[in-house]
Short mmCIF file of C-alpha atoms in Angstrom, two decimals:
data_model
loop_
_atom_site.label_atom_id
_atom_site.label_comp_id
_atom_site.label_asym_id
_atom_site.label_seq_id
_atom_site.Cartn_x
_atom_site.Cartn_y
_atom_site.Cartn_z
CA UNK A 1 9.46 12.20 14.25
CA UNK A 2 5.47 12.34 13.63
CA UNK A 3 5.59 14.56 10.75
CA UNK A 4 8.83 12.65 8.31
CA UNK A 5 6.55 12.43 4.93
CA UNK A 6 8.58 9.37 5.00
CA UNK A 7 8.01 6.10 5.48
CA UNK A 8 8.63 5.66 8.92
CA UNK A 9 11.00 2.45 10.47
CA UNK A 10 10.53 3.02 14.43
CA UNK A 11 7.34 2.68 17.03
CA UNK A 12 7.91 5.91 18.06
CA UNK A 13 7.28 7.36 14.65
CA UNK A 14 4.18 5.54 13.68
CA UNK A 15 1.17 7.11 15.67
CA UNK A 16 -2.36 5.67 16.38
CA UNK A 17 -1.74 2.15 15.35
CA UNK A 18 -0.77 0.31 19.09
CA UNK A 19 -3.78 -2.01 18.40
CA UNK A 20 -2.86 -3.31 15.10
CA UNK A 21 0.46 -3.98 15.82
CA UNK A 22 -0.43 -6.01 18.23
CA UNK A 23 -2.70 -7.76 16.34
CA UNK A 24 -0.24 -8.14 13.62
CA UNK A 25 2.62 -9.83 15.92
CA UNK A 26 0.39 -11.99 18.12
CA UNK A 27 -0.86 -13.34 13.63
CA UNK A 28 3.65 -13.75 13.80
CA UNK A 29 3.59 -15.73 16.84
CA UNK A 30 0.44 -17.93 15.80
CA UNK A 31 3.01 -19.15 12.81
CA UNK A 32 -0.33 -17.48 10.67
CA UNK A 33 0.82 -18.01 7.00
CA UNK A 34 -1.06 -14.87 5.37
CA UNK A 35 -1.74 -12.46 6.30
CA UNK A 36 -3.17 -8.81 4.45
CA UNK A 37 -3.33 -5.25 5.27
CA UNK A 38 -5.32 -3.39 3.48
CA UNK A 39 -6.46 0.31 3.93
CA UNK A 40 -7.20 3.47 1.33
CA UNK A 41 -4.10 5.56 0.40
CA UNK A 42 -1.71 7.56 2.43
CA UNK A 43 -3.15 5.42 5.15
CA UNK A 44 0.40 4.69 5.89
CA UNK A 45 0.11 0.98 5.13
CA UNK A 46 4.03 0.55 4.11
CA UNK A 47 5.28 2.47 7.71
CA UNK A 48 2.87 -0.34 9.33
CA UNK A 49 4.62 -2.98 7.49
CA UNK A 50 8.40 -1.60 8.14
CA UNK A 51 7.64 -0.92 11.80
CA UNK A 52 6.11 -4.02 12.01
CA UNK A 53 8.49 -6.53 10.59
CA UNK A 54 11.52 -4.66 11.89
CA UNK A 55 9.59 -4.90 16.32
CA UNK A 56 9.14 -8.90 15.34
CA UNK A 57 12.75 -10.08 15.48
CA UNK A 58 12.75 -12.26 12.06
CA UNK A 59 14.49 -12.06 8.70
CA UNK A 60 12.51 -10.34 6.46
CA UNK A 61 11.83 -9.00 2.81
CA UNK A 62 9.87 -6.87 1.90
CA UNK A 63 9.16 -6.19 -1.85
CA UNK A 64 7.75 -2.64 -3.57
CA UNK A 65 5.50 -4.75 -6.03
CA UNK A 66 3.91 -1.13 -7.26
CA UNK A 67 7.59 0.09 -7.98
CA UNK A 68 8.30 -3.39 -9.72
CA UNK A 69 5.80 -2.73 -12.27
CA UNK A 70 6.39 0.67 -13.05
CA UNK A 71 9.97 0.04 -13.44
CA UNK A 72 9.71 -2.76 -15.40
CA UNK A 73 5.87 -3.13 -16.55
CA UNK A 74 5.35 -6.22 -14.88
CA UNK A 75 6.30 -8.83 -12.37
CA UNK A 76 8.50 -11.40 -13.67
CA UNK A 77 10.45 -13.58 -12.08
CA UNK A 78 13.49 -11.43 -13.32
CA UNK A 79 11.67 -7.87 -11.89
CA UNK A 80 10.94 -9.54 -8.58
CA UNK A 81 14.48 -11.39 -8.26
CA UNK A 82 16.37 -7.82 -8.50
CA UNK A 83 14.18 -5.96 -6.41
CA UNK A 84 15.28 -8.77 -3.64
CA UNK A 85 18.31 -8.36 -4.68
CA UNK A 86 18.39 -4.47 -4.03
CA UNK A 87 16.30 -4.96 -0.95
CA UNK A 88 19.12 -7.25 0.44
CA UNK A 89 22.08 -4.90 -0.45
CA UNK A 90 20.20 -2.41 1.24
CA UNK A 91 20.02 -4.43 4.03
CA UNK A 92 24.16 -4.85 4.28
CA UNK A 93 25.14 -1.54 3.43
CA UNK A 94 22.26 -0.70 6.64
CA UNK A 95 24.03 -3.29 9.04
CA UNK A 96 27.60 -3.98 7.26
CA UNK A 97 26.70 -7.79 7.10
CA UNK A 98 24.20 -9.84 6.20
CA UNK A 99 22.19 -12.26 8.52
CA UNK A 100 23.27 -16.16 8.58
CA UNK A 101 19.37 -16.90 6.82
CA UNK A 102 20.28 -14.65 4.34
CA UNK A 103 23.60 -15.79 3.31
CA UNK A 104 22.66 -19.70 3.46
CA UNK A 105 19.92 -18.71 0.92
CA UNK A 106 22.33 -16.73 -1.51
CA UNK A 107 24.59 -20.12 -0.68
CA UNK A 108 21.87 -22.45 -1.47
CA UNK A 109 20.00 -20.15 -4.16
CA UNK A 110 23.24 -19.66 -6.79
CA UNK A 111 21.37 -16.67 -9.03
CA UNK A 112 22.98 -14.16 -6.39
CA UNK A 113 26.51 -12.64 -6.42
CA UNK A 114 27.97 -10.68 -3.65
CA UNK A 115 29.93 -7.72 -5.35
CA UNK A 116 31.47 -5.91 -2.96
CA UNK A 117 28.62 -4.31 -0.79
CA UNK A 118 26.15 -5.09 -3.64
CA UNK A 119 24.55 -8.23 -4.37
CA UNK A 120 22.79 -8.74 -7.81
CA UNK A 121 20.90 -11.33 -10.42
CA UNK A 122 23.72 -13.69 -11.79
CA UNK A 123 22.78 -13.38 -15.40
CA UNK A 124 21.17 -16.79 -16.92
CA UNK A 125 19.08 -18.19 -19.58
CA UNK A 126 16.83 -19.79 -17.22
CA UNK A 127 16.21 -18.57 -14.05
CA UNK A 128 14.61 -21.24 -10.92
CA UNK A 129 11.02 -20.64 -10.22
CA UNK A 130 9.39 -18.40 -7.21
CA UNK A 131 8.67 -21.56 -5.72
CA UNK A 132 12.32 -23.12 -5.36
CA UNK A 133 13.26 -19.64 -3.89
CA UNK A 134 10.47 -20.14 -1.46
CA UNK A 135 11.58 -23.64 -0.88
CA UNK A 136 14.61 -22.64 -0.11
CA UNK A 137 13.91 -19.69 2.39
CA UNK A 138 11.29 -22.31 4.21
CA UNK A 139 14.62 -24.62 4.60
CA UNK A 140 17.02 -21.85 5.91
CA UNK A 141 14.68 -20.16 8.35
CA UNK A 142 14.23 -24.46 10.03
CA UNK A 143 17.43 -24.45 9.36
CA UNK A 144 17.94 -21.35 11.89
CA UNK A 145 14.76 -22.00 13.87
CA UNK A 146 13.24 -18.95 12.67
CA UNK A 147 10.01 -17.98 10.90
CA UNK A 148 10.48 -15.92 7.65
CA UNK A 149 8.64 -13.09 6.78
CA UNK A 150 7.83 -12.08 2.63
CA UNK A 151 5.79 -9.20 2.52
CA UNK A 152 4.90 -7.90 -0.84
CA UNK A 153 3.45 -3.99 -0.44
CA UNK A 154 0.61 -3.28 -3.22
CA UNK A 155 0.60 -6.79 -4.03
CA UNK A 156 -2.65 -5.82 -6.47
CA UNK A 157 0.44 -5.24 -8.58
CA UNK A 158 1.27 -8.89 -9.01
CA UNK A 159 -1.63 -9.58 -11.56
CA UNK A 160 0.60 -8.23 -14.00
CA UNK A 161 2.77 -11.55 -13.39
CA UNK A 162 4.88 -11.90 -16.80
CA UNK A 163 3.52 -15.22 -16.66
CA UNK A 164 3.93 -15.86 -13.06
CA UNK A 165 0.56 -16.84 -11.17
CA UNK A 166 1.35 -15.43 -7.93
CA UNK A 167 -1.88 -16.63 -6.70
CA UNK A 168 -0.86 -20.54 -6.90
CA UNK A 169 2.62 -19.41 -5.55
CA UNK A 170 0.97 -18.04 -2.10
CA UNK A 171 -1.31 -20.64 -2.24
CA UNK A 172 0.97 -23.49 -2.95
CA UNK A 173 3.20 -21.67 0.15
CA UNK A 174 0.72 -21.53 2.60
CA UNK A 175 -0.08 -25.51 1.75
CA UNK A 176 3.78 -26.36 2.08
CA UNK A 177 6.11 -24.27 3.75
CA UNK A 178 5.83 -24.52 7.46
CA UNK A 179 8.24 -21.76 8.22
CA UNK A 180 7.23 -19.02 5.72
CA UNK A 181 4.68 -15.61 6.57
CA UNK A 182 3.63 -14.36 3.27
CA UNK A 183 1.95 -10.26 4.25
CA UNK A 184 0.18 -8.79 1.34
CA UNK A 185 -0.51 -4.82 1.35
CA UNK A 186 -2.63 -3.23 -0.96
CA UNK A 187 -4.35 0.23 -1.29
CA UNK A 188 -6.59 -0.47 -4.43
CA UNK A 189 -8.44 -2.94 -1.91
CA UNK A 190 -11.27 -3.55 -4.38
CA UNK A 191 -8.36 -5.13 -6.74
CA UNK A 192 -6.77 -6.85 -4.43
CA UNK A 193 -9.76 -8.57 -3.36
CA UNK A 194 -10.16 -9.63 -7.44
CA UNK A 195 -7.10 -10.31 -7.84
CA UNK A 196 -6.28 -12.87 -4.65
CA UNK A 197 -10.15 -14.09 -5.22
CA UNK A 198 -10.69 -15.41 -1.57
CA UNK A 199 -14.26 -16.25 -1.94
CA UNK A 200 -14.10 -17.78 -5.24
CA UNK A 201 -14.70 -21.24 -5.64
CA UNK A 202 -12.60 -22.15 -8.40
CA UNK A 203 -10.02 -19.25 -6.52
CA UNK A 204 -6.32 -21.13 -5.55
CA UNK A 205 -6.21 -19.21 -2.63
CA UNK A 206 -10.43 -20.55 -2.10
CA UNK A 207 -10.58 -21.42 1.41
CA UNK A 208 -7.26 -20.41 2.67
CA UNK A 209 -7.16 -18.88 6.46
CA UNK A 210 -5.90 -15.49 6.33
CA UNK A 211 -5.57 -12.67 8.53
CA UNK A 212 -6.64 -9.90 7.57
CA UNK A 213 -6.14 -6.62 9.53
CA UNK A 214 -7.53 -3.05 8.14
CA UNK A 215 -5.86 0.50 8.76
CA UNK A 216 -8.78 2.84 9.08
CA UNK A 217 -8.19 6.63 9.00
CA UNK A 218 -7.81 8.59 12.47
CA UNK A 219 -11.02 9.66 13.79
CA UNK A 220 -11.07 13.42 14.37
CA UNK A 221 -9.80 13.49 17.76
CA UNK A 222 -7.24 11.27 16.91
CA UNK A 223 -6.22 13.20 13.95
CA UNK A 224 -6.18 16.70 16.29
CA UNK A 225 -4.17 14.34 19.04
CA UNK A 226 -1.72 13.66 16.52
CA UNK A 227 -1.35 17.02 14.90
CA UNK A 228 -0.57 18.45 19.04
CA UNK A 229 1.97 15.67 19.35
CA UNK A 230 3.71 16.41 16.07
CA UNK A 231 3.66 20.05 17.34
CA UNK A 232 5.00 19.62 20.70
CA UNK A 233 7.54 17.14 19.22
CA UNK A 234 8.87 20.43 17.28
CA UNK A 235 8.06 22.95 20.23
CA UNK A 236 5.68 24.96 17.97
CA UNK A 237 2.92 26.19 19.34
CA UNK A 238 0.24 26.47 16.67
CA UNK A 239 -3.55 27.96 17.50
CA UNK A 240 -6.36 24.86 17.65
CA UNK A 241 -8.27 26.87 15.17
CA UNK A 242 -6.26 26.10 12.27
CA UNK A 243 -5.89 22.34 13.23
CA UNK A 244 -9.66 22.09 13.21
CA UNK A 245 -9.50 23.31 9.44
CA UNK A 246 -6.87 20.89 8.68
CA UNK A 247 -8.98 18.20 10.48
CA UNK A 248 -12.09 18.98 8.38
CA UNK A 249 -10.48 19.10 5.11
CA UNK A 250 -7.99 16.31 4.72
CA UNK A 251 -10.65 14.21 6.41
CA UNK A 252 -8.48 11.49 8.88
CA UNK A 253 -5.52 11.07 6.55
CA UNK A 254 -2.66 10.43 8.32
CA UNK A 255 -0.81 10.86 4.68
CA UNK A 256 -2.03 14.66 4.11
CA UNK A 257 -1.61 15.30 7.99
CA UNK A 258 1.79 14.21 8.21
CA UNK A 259 2.40 16.35 5.13
CA UNK A 260 0.70 19.47 6.65
CA UNK A 261 2.61 19.21 9.83
CA UNK A 262 5.92 18.47 7.80
CA UNK A 263 5.10 21.87 5.78
CA UNK A 264 3.95 23.75 8.47
CA UNK A 265 6.12 22.80 11.63
CA UNK A 266 9.70 22.11 9.94
CA UNK A 267 9.55 24.17 6.45
CA UNK A 268 7.80 26.70 9.25
CA UNK A 269 5.03 27.46 6.38
CA UNK A 270 2.29 29.43 7.48
CA UNK A 271 -1.08 28.00 8.49
CA UNK A 272 -2.40 29.12 5.03
CA UNK A 273 0.68 28.49 2.42
CA UNK A 274 1.16 24.38 4.26
CA UNK A 275 -2.58 24.06 3.83
CA UNK A 276 -2.24 25.25 -0.29
CA UNK A 277 0.94 23.00 -0.42
CA UNK A 278 -0.59 19.39 0.81
CA UNK A 279 -3.69 20.17 -1.69
CA UNK A 280 -1.51 21.70 -4.66
CA UNK A 281 1.96 19.41 -3.86
CA UNK A 282 -0.73 16.19 -3.07
CA UNK A 283 -2.03 16.88 -6.28
CA UNK A 284 0.95 16.84 -7.95
CA UNK A 285 1.90 13.38 -6.19
CA UNK A 286 -1.65 11.54 -6.93
CA UNK A 287 -1.89 13.00 -10.78
CA UNK A 288 0.17 10.14 -12.63
CA UNK A 289 -1.67 7.23 -10.89
CA UNK A 290 -5.02 8.78 -11.45
CA UNK A 291 -4.23 9.39 -14.41
CA UNK A 292 -3.21 5.80 -15.33
CA UNK A 293 -6.81 4.97 -13.43
CA UNK A 294 -8.58 6.26 -15.85
CA UNK A 295 -6.66 5.67 -19.28
CA UNK A 296 -9.18 3.65 -20.83
CA UNK A 297 -12.29 5.69 -20.50
CA UNK A 298 -11.06 9.26 -19.96
CA UNK A 299 -14.35 11.07 -20.47
CA UNK A 300 -16.53 8.79 -18.46
CA UNK A 301 -14.72 8.23 -15.53
CA UNK A 302 -13.80 12.31 -15.39
CA UNK A 303 -17.36 12.67 -15.91
CA UNK A 304 -18.28 10.32 -12.48
CA UNK A 305 -15.49 11.59 -11.12
CA UNK A 306 -16.37 15.36 -11.48
CA UNK A 307 -20.15 14.52 -10.66
CA UNK A 308 -19.47 13.49 -7.72
CA UNK A 309 -17.00 16.27 -6.34
CA UNK A 310 -19.67 18.36 -7.30
CA UNK A 311 -22.87 16.69 -4.86
CA UNK A 312 -24.17 13.90 -7.07
CA UNK A 313 -24.36 11.33 -4.71
CA UNK A 314 -26.91 8.50 -5.78
CA UNK A 315 -26.15 6.17 -8.37
CA UNK A 316 -29.07 7.96 -10.66
CA UNK A 317 -27.84 11.18 -9.72
CA UNK A 318 -24.80 10.39 -11.03
CA UNK A 319 -25.65 10.14 -14.22
CA UNK A 320 -27.85 12.06 -14.81
CA UNK A 321 -24.76 14.36 -14.63
CA UNK A 322 -22.30 12.09 -16.63
CA UNK A 323 -25.15 11.64 -19.49
CA UNK A 324 -25.37 15.69 -19.53
CA UNK A 325 -21.95 15.68 -20.31
CA UNK A 326 -20.38 12.38 -21.89
CA UNK A 327 -23.61 11.68 -23.57
CA UNK A 328 -26.34 8.50 -23.40
CA UNK A 329 -24.79 5.17 -21.31
CA UNK A 330 -26.11 2.25 -20.94
CA UNK A 331 -26.84 1.11 -16.89
CA UNK A 332 -24.88 -1.54 -17.45
CA UNK A 333 -21.94 0.37 -18.42
CA UNK A 334 -22.12 3.08 -15.82
CA UNK A 335 -22.28 0.33 -13.39
CA UNK A 336 -19.19 -1.04 -14.60
CA UNK A 337 -17.38 2.43 -14.42
CA UNK A 338 -18.43 3.25 -11.37
CA UNK A 339 -17.74 -0.36 -9.43
CA UNK A 340 -13.83 -0.02 -11.36
CA UNK A 341 -13.52 3.91 -9.19
CA UNK A 342 -14.51 2.08 -5.81
CA UNK A 343 -12.21 -1.14 -6.91
CA UNK A 344 -8.99 1.37 -7.29
CA UNK A 345 -10.36 3.53 -4.17
CA UNK A 346 -10.48 6.22 -5.68
CA UNK A 347 -14.84 6.06 -4.84
CA UNK A 348 -16.06 4.88 -1.79
CA UNK A 349 -19.70 3.66 -1.82
CA UNK A 350 -21.96 3.84 1.58
CA UNK A 351 -25.10 3.19 2.27
CA UNK A 352 -25.80 3.25 -1.54
CA UNK A 353 -24.17 6.86 -1.70
CA UNK A 354 -20.56 7.62 -2.99
CA UNK A 355 -18.06 9.83 -2.16
CA UNK A 356 -14.58 11.16 -3.59
CA UNK A 357 -12.29 8.98 -1.04
CA UNK A 358 -9.34 11.50 -0.83
CA UNK A 359 -9.92 15.74 -0.55
CA UNK A 360 -6.90 15.88 -2.52
CA UNK A 361 -8.16 14.18 -5.51
CA UNK A 362 -11.69 15.70 -5.38
CA UNK A 363 -9.51 18.88 -4.91
CA UNK A 364 -7.47 18.19 -8.13
CA UNK A 365 -10.73 17.07 -9.79
CA UNK A 366 -12.01 20.42 -8.99
CA UNK A 367 -9.42 22.39 -10.58
CA UNK A 368 -9.53 20.67 -14.04
CA UNK A 369 -5.96 19.87 -14.04
CA UNK A 370 -6.79 15.79 -14.44
#
């Protein structure tokens, strides 16, 4: 169902990404070792990765790095291995058994135990290095005549590593493991780039080949087509003028279009009720994350966001508003704050003008509830 608000896993439920799926599959078939999938929040990266990997027919692991960081506070070896065990458990419960490559991997690495329909990390004083796990996966893949895909969703959180240098590990994997492709995704695109440092000569990943796929917002026509197709699935007639209003307000972001479709088509709210729910409930979904990002200089970050939400577009206009709101600030410090908001994907810069990236975030800023 197109209007299912949960991450998709089937191609028929993933709308408008045929070109990107073809590009991803080609990269896998060429045995490329690093694929980067990026795009703004709620663009559908997790759904895209799930569909792409399920169609690939290769064995894979998807690691939600943001969830690990949220639960453990860092992405240590133990937290990473626990997440791997959780993923393997879900796969076993889904298919009633594990594939031969996972069974070989568990036997070889000897840090997981199978208990009924659960897989757990065996308590031990010293866990093997991540490179040992990757080497084992590579060997198992070679012996099974296949390729293995390791996907880090929201990989920018790998910088909270608990002492593990994940950038070095990824570089080592690219250089040494012929049968593994690493996929990294990120919605905080600037932060992800800062973590990978692909253009920095001092970075472990400098000069390594990677294939980059950027998921863009839907165009206006594509947004209308998505809504029309979704409501057609539900056999619900919706006025064109209502669809156009939704498209005008949510700016081509698939997550919010889907949420509107869910409220309108599945929950059967009225048009105005569904729109209100998208912005009010959407604000609740993003509030904690935004609050975390701006916590280090809350007043000034809020001032910048308020300035842009109220129509300031240029560097100078935003700075003037911020100084009126919070007092004097140096050019360097102001630029640093504004650049940080761009890196985290809260603000976008186009032709030297700035705007808030997400209409729901703009609504949240204007509501005064942030």
